[in-house]
């Protein structure tokens, strides 16, 4: 069992007239999508992507494969909508987030990414970017031709090399992490990271223990220093991790009061019920 706490915020910024970012923050699933396309189509694309993940969240516990399948379905829906509505043709979106997934080692956090929205971990006062941008400037950084800092001001900084709404569909990166109490995660669009340096993001995350206050403070600060783009934040804290009880019938002692049970009692009545909260 994981106990999580989260908050989220999104804002159009101070330059754009539309907010084309979308977010989802529900138990077990946290997603940010940054839409692209003319005539408000970017907003449609990011909403379609997030809606597909909202459907996944309603189906109960997910596996990492479900997250990948959902990216595939969201991509298909965006392509289909673009084909049916001419003004939406060519629309796309980034997508990144964290899902709580089950597995043989218990619950894990699956971080997934397509595009240049980001997931960070904030632990012990240190901020680490977990996702790797799929962007033109990231390729220059990887090639040693650009520093990460200079990438924030490069003229091609908005060019993504992977997005939903493309054919063939994008392969999401997926990383699995053990949940650790005290860890905080930030999911954000590039409207945040284009305005604030990592040090300032870390400072605001550290100064605001409440995740909703942190999400709000980050958006507010991005607008104060420029607000050139839509800005979206989801801040999620891992509060508690309780290991699931192990299913091991051979080790279970029958309760003392079952000793007098009639011999024809159902044998399962002596087994402890496991897997419940
Ligand atoms: Mg953006």
Short mmCIF file of C-alpha atoms and ligand atoms in Angstrom, two decimals:
data_model
loop_
_atom_site.label_atom_id
_atom_site.label_comp_id
_atom_site.label_asym_id
_atom_site.label_seq_id
_atom_site.Cartn_x
_atom_site.Cartn_y
_atom_site.Cartn_z
CA UNK A 1 0.00 0.00 0.00
CA UNK A 2 1.24 3.42 -0.94
CA UNK A 3 0.03 6.57 0.69
CA UNK A 4 0.48 9.50 -1.65
CA UNK A 5 -0.44 13.16 -1.40
CA UNK A 6 -0.50 15.54 -4.34
CA UNK A 7 -1.44 18.93 -5.72
CA UNK A 8 -1.57 20.44 -9.19
CA UNK A 9 -1.78 23.77 -10.97
CA UNK A 10 -1.99 25.03 -14.54
CA UNK A 11 -2.08 28.48 -16.05
CA UNK A 12 -2.21 30.04 -19.52
CA UNK A 13 0.80 32.24 -18.72
CA UNK A 14 1.17 35.92 -19.64
CA UNK A 15 1.68 35.72 -23.40
CA UNK A 16 -0.50 32.98 -24.86
CA UNK A 17 -4.26 33.34 -25.25
CA UNK A 18 -5.04 29.62 -24.81
CA UNK A 19 -3.87 27.00 -22.33
CA UNK A 20 -3.01 23.94 -24.44
CA UNK A 21 -1.56 22.01 -21.47
CA UNK A 22 -3.68 19.33 -19.78
CA UNK A 23 -3.14 17.39 -16.59
CA UNK A 24 -4.46 14.41 -14.69
CA UNK A 25 -3.90 13.89 -10.96
CA UNK A 26 -5.96 11.01 -9.55
CA UNK A 27 -5.10 8.14 -7.19
CA UNK A 28 -2.29 6.14 -8.79
CA UNK A 29 -1.86 8.22 -11.95
CA UNK A 30 -0.29 11.63 -12.55
CA UNK A 31 0.08 13.01 -16.09
CA UNK A 32 1.01 16.27 -17.82
CA UNK A 33 0.49 16.82 -21.57
CA UNK A 34 1.56 19.88 -23.58
CA UNK A 35 -0.41 20.17 -26.81
CA UNK A 36 0.79 21.53 -30.14
CA UNK A 37 -1.18 22.58 -33.20
CA UNK A 38 -3.01 25.56 -34.70
CA UNK A 39 -6.62 26.63 -34.16
CA UNK A 40 -6.74 25.36 -30.56
CA UNK A 41 -5.95 21.84 -31.79
CA UNK A 42 -3.09 21.50 -29.30
CA UNK A 43 -5.61 21.78 -26.51
CA UNK A 44 -7.67 19.01 -28.11
CA UNK A 45 -4.63 16.75 -28.48
CA UNK A 46 -3.48 17.15 -24.87
CA UNK A 47 -7.04 16.63 -23.61
CA UNK A 48 -7.47 13.46 -25.69
CA UNK A 49 -4.23 12.07 -24.30
CA UNK A 50 -5.12 12.81 -20.70
CA UNK A 51 -8.67 11.44 -21.15
CA UNK A 52 -7.23 8.11 -22.27
CA UNK A 53 -5.21 7.94 -19.05
CA UNK A 54 -8.27 8.92 -16.99
CA UNK A 55 -10.02 5.86 -18.46
CA UNK A 56 -7.05 3.69 -17.46
CA UNK A 57 -7.20 5.06 -13.91
CA UNK A 58 -10.85 4.01 -13.61
CA UNK A 59 -9.96 0.40 -14.45
CA UNK A 60 -8.10 -0.18 -11.19
CA UNK A 61 -4.48 -1.19 -10.60
CA UNK A 62 -2.31 -0.86 -13.69
CA UNK A 63 0.81 -2.60 -14.95
CA UNK A 64 3.68 -0.82 -16.72
CA UNK A 65 2.50 -2.41 -19.99
CA UNK A 66 -0.90 -0.76 -19.52
CA UNK A 67 0.78 2.64 -19.53
CA UNK A 68 2.51 1.86 -22.82
CA UNK A 69 -0.75 0.52 -24.31
CA UNK A 70 -2.51 3.70 -23.23
CA UNK A 71 0.08 5.84 -25.01
CA UNK A 72 -0.57 3.78 -28.16
CA UNK A 73 -4.36 4.24 -27.86
CA UNK A 74 -4.04 7.96 -27.16
CA UNK A 75 -1.84 8.35 -30.23
CA UNK A 76 -4.43 6.57 -32.37
CA UNK A 77 -7.25 8.75 -31.06
CA UNK A 78 -5.31 11.92 -31.81
CA UNK A 79 -4.51 10.75 -35.35
CA UNK A 80 -8.13 9.75 -35.88
CA UNK A 81 -9.47 13.10 -34.64
CA UNK A 82 -6.98 14.92 -36.85
CA UNK A 83 -8.16 12.92 -39.87
CA UNK A 84 -11.83 13.58 -39.13
CA UNK A 85 -11.53 17.31 -38.37
CA UNK A 86 -9.42 19.17 -40.93
CA UNK A 87 -8.57 22.04 -38.58
CA UNK A 88 -7.07 19.53 -36.13
CA UNK A 89 -4.87 17.77 -38.71
CA UNK A 90 -1.28 17.52 -37.55
CA UNK A 91 -2.03 18.25 -33.90
CA UNK A 92 0.11 16.57 -31.31
CA UNK A 93 1.11 16.56 -27.68
CA UNK A 94 3.88 15.67 -25.30
CA UNK A 95 2.98 13.34 -22.46
CA UNK A 96 4.78 12.48 -19.28
CA UNK A 97 3.85 11.19 -15.88
CA UNK A 98 3.98 8.60 -13.13
CA UNK A 99 1.75 5.60 -12.59
CA UNK A 100 1.63 3.32 -9.55
CA UNK A 101 2.00 -0.16 -11.02
CA UNK A 102 1.82 -3.61 -9.53
CA UNK A 103 4.39 -6.34 -9.98
CA UNK A 104 5.97 -9.33 -8.31
CA UNK A 105 8.02 -7.03 -6.07
CA UNK A 106 5.00 -5.03 -4.94
CA UNK A 107 3.97 -1.58 -6.01
CA UNK A 108 6.40 0.49 -8.00
CA UNK A 109 6.39 3.89 -9.62
CA UNK A 110 6.52 3.82 -13.41
CA UNK A 111 7.80 7.07 -14.90
CA UNK A 112 6.92 7.43 -18.58
CA UNK A 113 7.71 10.07 -21.18
CA UNK A 114 7.18 11.17 -24.75
CA UNK A 115 8.45 14.67 -25.64
CA UNK A 116 9.89 17.49 -23.55
CA UNK A 117 7.61 17.76 -20.56
CA UNK A 118 9.49 16.40 -17.55
CA UNK A 119 9.43 14.35 -14.37
CA UNK A 120 11.81 15.29 -11.56
CA UNK A 121 12.50 13.65 -8.20
CA UNK A 122 13.16 15.86 -5.20
CA UNK A 123 14.76 13.91 -2.35
CA UNK A 124 17.07 15.00 0.44
CA UNK A 125 16.99 18.55 -0.89
CA UNK A 126 18.32 17.45 -4.27
CA UNK A 127 16.46 17.76 -7.56
CA UNK A 128 17.09 15.16 -10.26
CA UNK A 129 15.53 15.14 -13.71
CA UNK A 130 14.30 11.57 -14.31
CA UNK A 131 13.04 11.90 -17.88
CA UNK A 132 15.21 12.64 -20.91
CA UNK A 133 13.71 15.17 -23.32
CA UNK A 134 12.91 14.03 -26.84
CA UNK A 135 13.96 17.32 -28.37
CA UNK A 136 16.31 18.81 -30.92
CA UNK A 137 18.31 20.60 -28.25
CA UNK A 138 18.62 17.43 -26.12
CA UNK A 139 20.25 15.76 -29.14
CA UNK A 140 22.76 18.62 -29.29
CA UNK A 141 23.38 18.27 -25.53
CA UNK A 142 23.89 14.51 -25.94
CA UNK A 143 26.34 15.17 -28.78
CA UNK A 144 28.31 17.53 -26.54
CA UNK A 145 27.53 20.52 -28.77
CA UNK A 146 25.39 22.40 -26.26
CA UNK A 147 25.21 22.71 -22.48
CA UNK A 148 21.92 21.94 -20.73
CA UNK A 149 21.84 25.55 -19.55
CA UNK A 150 22.34 27.00 -23.05
CA UNK A 151 19.63 24.66 -24.37
CA UNK A 152 17.04 26.70 -22.47
CA UNK A 153 17.76 29.70 -24.71
CA UNK A 154 18.45 27.93 -28.01
CA UNK A 155 16.23 29.01 -30.96
CA UNK A 156 15.19 25.38 -31.57
CA UNK A 157 14.35 24.71 -27.92
CA UNK A 158 10.67 24.07 -28.75
CA UNK A 159 11.31 21.40 -31.38
CA UNK A 160 10.31 17.98 -30.04
CA UNK A 161 11.54 14.82 -31.75
CA UNK A 162 8.89 12.50 -30.28
CA UNK A 163 5.22 13.30 -29.67
CA UNK A 164 1.76 11.80 -29.67
CA UNK A 165 -0.14 12.43 -32.89
CA UNK A 166 2.58 10.92 -35.05
CA UNK A 167 2.59 7.99 -37.43
CA UNK A 168 4.24 5.61 -36.69
CA UNK A 169 3.35 6.14 -33.05
CA UNK A 170 5.99 7.17 -30.51
CA UNK A 171 7.65 4.68 -28.18
CA UNK A 172 7.45 6.03 -24.63
CA UNK A 173 10.46 5.79 -22.34
CA UNK A 174 9.54 3.94 -19.13
CA UNK A 175 11.52 3.69 -15.90
CA UNK A 176 10.52 1.72 -12.80
CA UNK A 177 11.39 3.11 -9.37
CA UNK A 178 10.80 1.77 -5.87
CA UNK A 179 8.54 4.11 -3.88
CA UNK A 180 10.48 5.66 -1.00
CA UNK A 181 8.71 7.58 1.78
CA UNK A 182 9.76 11.22 1.74
CA UNK A 183 10.39 11.35 -1.98
CA UNK A 184 8.63 14.13 -3.85
CA UNK A 185 8.00 14.12 -7.59
CA UNK A 186 7.38 17.04 -9.92
CA UNK A 187 5.69 16.57 -13.29
CA UNK A 188 5.69 19.71 -15.41
CA UNK A 189 5.40 21.22 -18.87
CA UNK A 190 8.21 23.19 -20.49
CA UNK A 191 6.44 26.41 -19.50
CA UNK A 192 8.00 25.81 -16.07
CA UNK A 193 11.46 24.61 -17.06
CA UNK A 194 11.75 27.30 -19.74
CA UNK A 195 11.38 29.98 -17.07
CA UNK A 196 13.02 28.55 -13.94
CA UNK A 197 16.43 27.03 -13.37
CA UNK A 198 16.64 23.76 -11.46
CA UNK A 199 17.99 25.56 -8.38
CA UNK A 200 14.93 27.76 -8.18
CA UNK A 201 12.57 24.82 -8.72
CA UNK A 202 14.34 22.96 -5.89
CA UNK A 203 14.11 25.97 -3.60
CA UNK A 204 10.34 26.29 -4.11
CA UNK A 205 9.80 22.53 -3.66
CA UNK A 206 11.80 22.66 -0.43
CA UNK A 207 10.02 25.76 0.89
CA UNK A 208 6.49 24.41 0.38
CA UNK A 209 5.86 21.14 2.27
CA UNK A 210 2.24 21.04 1.13
CA UNK A 211 2.16 19.69 -2.47
CA UNK A 212 -0.69 21.97 -3.56
CA UNK A 213 1.16 24.99 -2.19
CA UNK A 214 4.30 23.85 -4.04
CA UNK A 215 2.44 23.35 -7.34
CA UNK A 216 0.88 26.82 -7.01
CA UNK A 217 4.16 28.48 -6.02
CA UNK A 218 5.97 27.06 -9.06
CA UNK A 219 3.31 28.29 -11.51
CA UNK A 220 3.18 31.69 -9.81
CA UNK A 221 6.97 32.08 -10.04
CA UNK A 222 7.07 31.04 -13.72
CA UNK A 223 4.53 33.76 -14.46
CA UNK A 224 6.40 36.33 -12.37
CA UNK A 225 9.61 35.87 -14.33
CA UNK A 226 8.06 35.70 -17.80
CA UNK A 227 5.05 33.46 -18.31
CA UNK A 228 5.98 33.01 -21.99
CA UNK A 229 4.23 29.66 -22.25
CA UNK A 230 1.40 27.71 -20.63
CA UNK A 231 2.71 26.28 -17.37
CA UNK A 232 1.54 23.13 -15.59
CA UNK A 233 2.76 21.39 -12.45
CA UNK A 234 1.82 18.26 -10.55
CA UNK A 235 3.62 17.71 -7.23
CA UNK A 236 3.27 14.25 -5.69
CA UNK A 237 4.66 13.10 -2.34
CA UNK A 238 5.22 9.53 -1.23
CA UNK A 239 4.15 9.57 2.41
CA UNK A 240 4.09 5.92 3.41
CA UNK A 241 4.93 2.54 1.92
CA UNK A 242 3.45 -0.52 3.64
CA UNK A 243 4.54 -3.90 2.32
CA UNK A 244 1.67 -6.16 1.26
CA UNK A 245 1.30 -9.27 3.45
CA UNK A 246 2.87 -12.32 1.87
CA UNK A 247 0.55 -15.14 0.79
CA UNK A 248 2.03 -18.17 2.54
CA UNK A 249 -0.65 -20.60 3.72
CA UNK A 250 1.84 -23.17 5.04
CA UNK A 251 3.19 -20.73 7.62
CA UNK A 252 -0.21 -19.61 8.84
CA UNK A 253 -1.15 -20.70 12.34
CA UNK A 254 -4.86 -21.39 12.60
CA UNK A 255 -6.54 -19.10 15.10
CA UNK A 256 -6.89 -20.72 18.54
CA UNK A 257 -10.69 -20.78 18.46
CA UNK A 258 -10.81 -22.95 15.34
CA UNK A 259 -9.42 -25.98 17.21
CA UNK A 260 -12.97 -26.99 18.12
CA UNK A 261 -14.24 -26.59 14.56
CA UNK A 262 -16.21 -29.54 13.19
CA UNK A 263 -14.19 -31.76 10.88
CA UNK A 264 -16.45 -30.99 7.94
CA UNK A 265 -15.84 -27.23 8.14
CA UNK A 266 -14.57 -25.76 4.91
CA UNK A 267 -10.76 -25.90 5.07
CA UNK A 268 -10.44 -22.42 3.65
CA UNK A 269 -12.11 -21.08 6.80
CA UNK A 270 -8.81 -21.68 8.65
CA UNK A 271 -6.75 -19.71 6.20
CA UNK A 272 -6.04 -16.14 7.00
CA UNK A 273 -7.53 -13.68 4.57
CA UNK A 274 -4.65 -11.91 2.90
CA UNK A 275 -4.31 -9.11 0.45
CA UNK A 276 -6.86 -6.88 2.10
CA UNK A 277 -6.21 -3.51 3.61
MG1 LIG B 1 4.79 24.29 -23.59
#
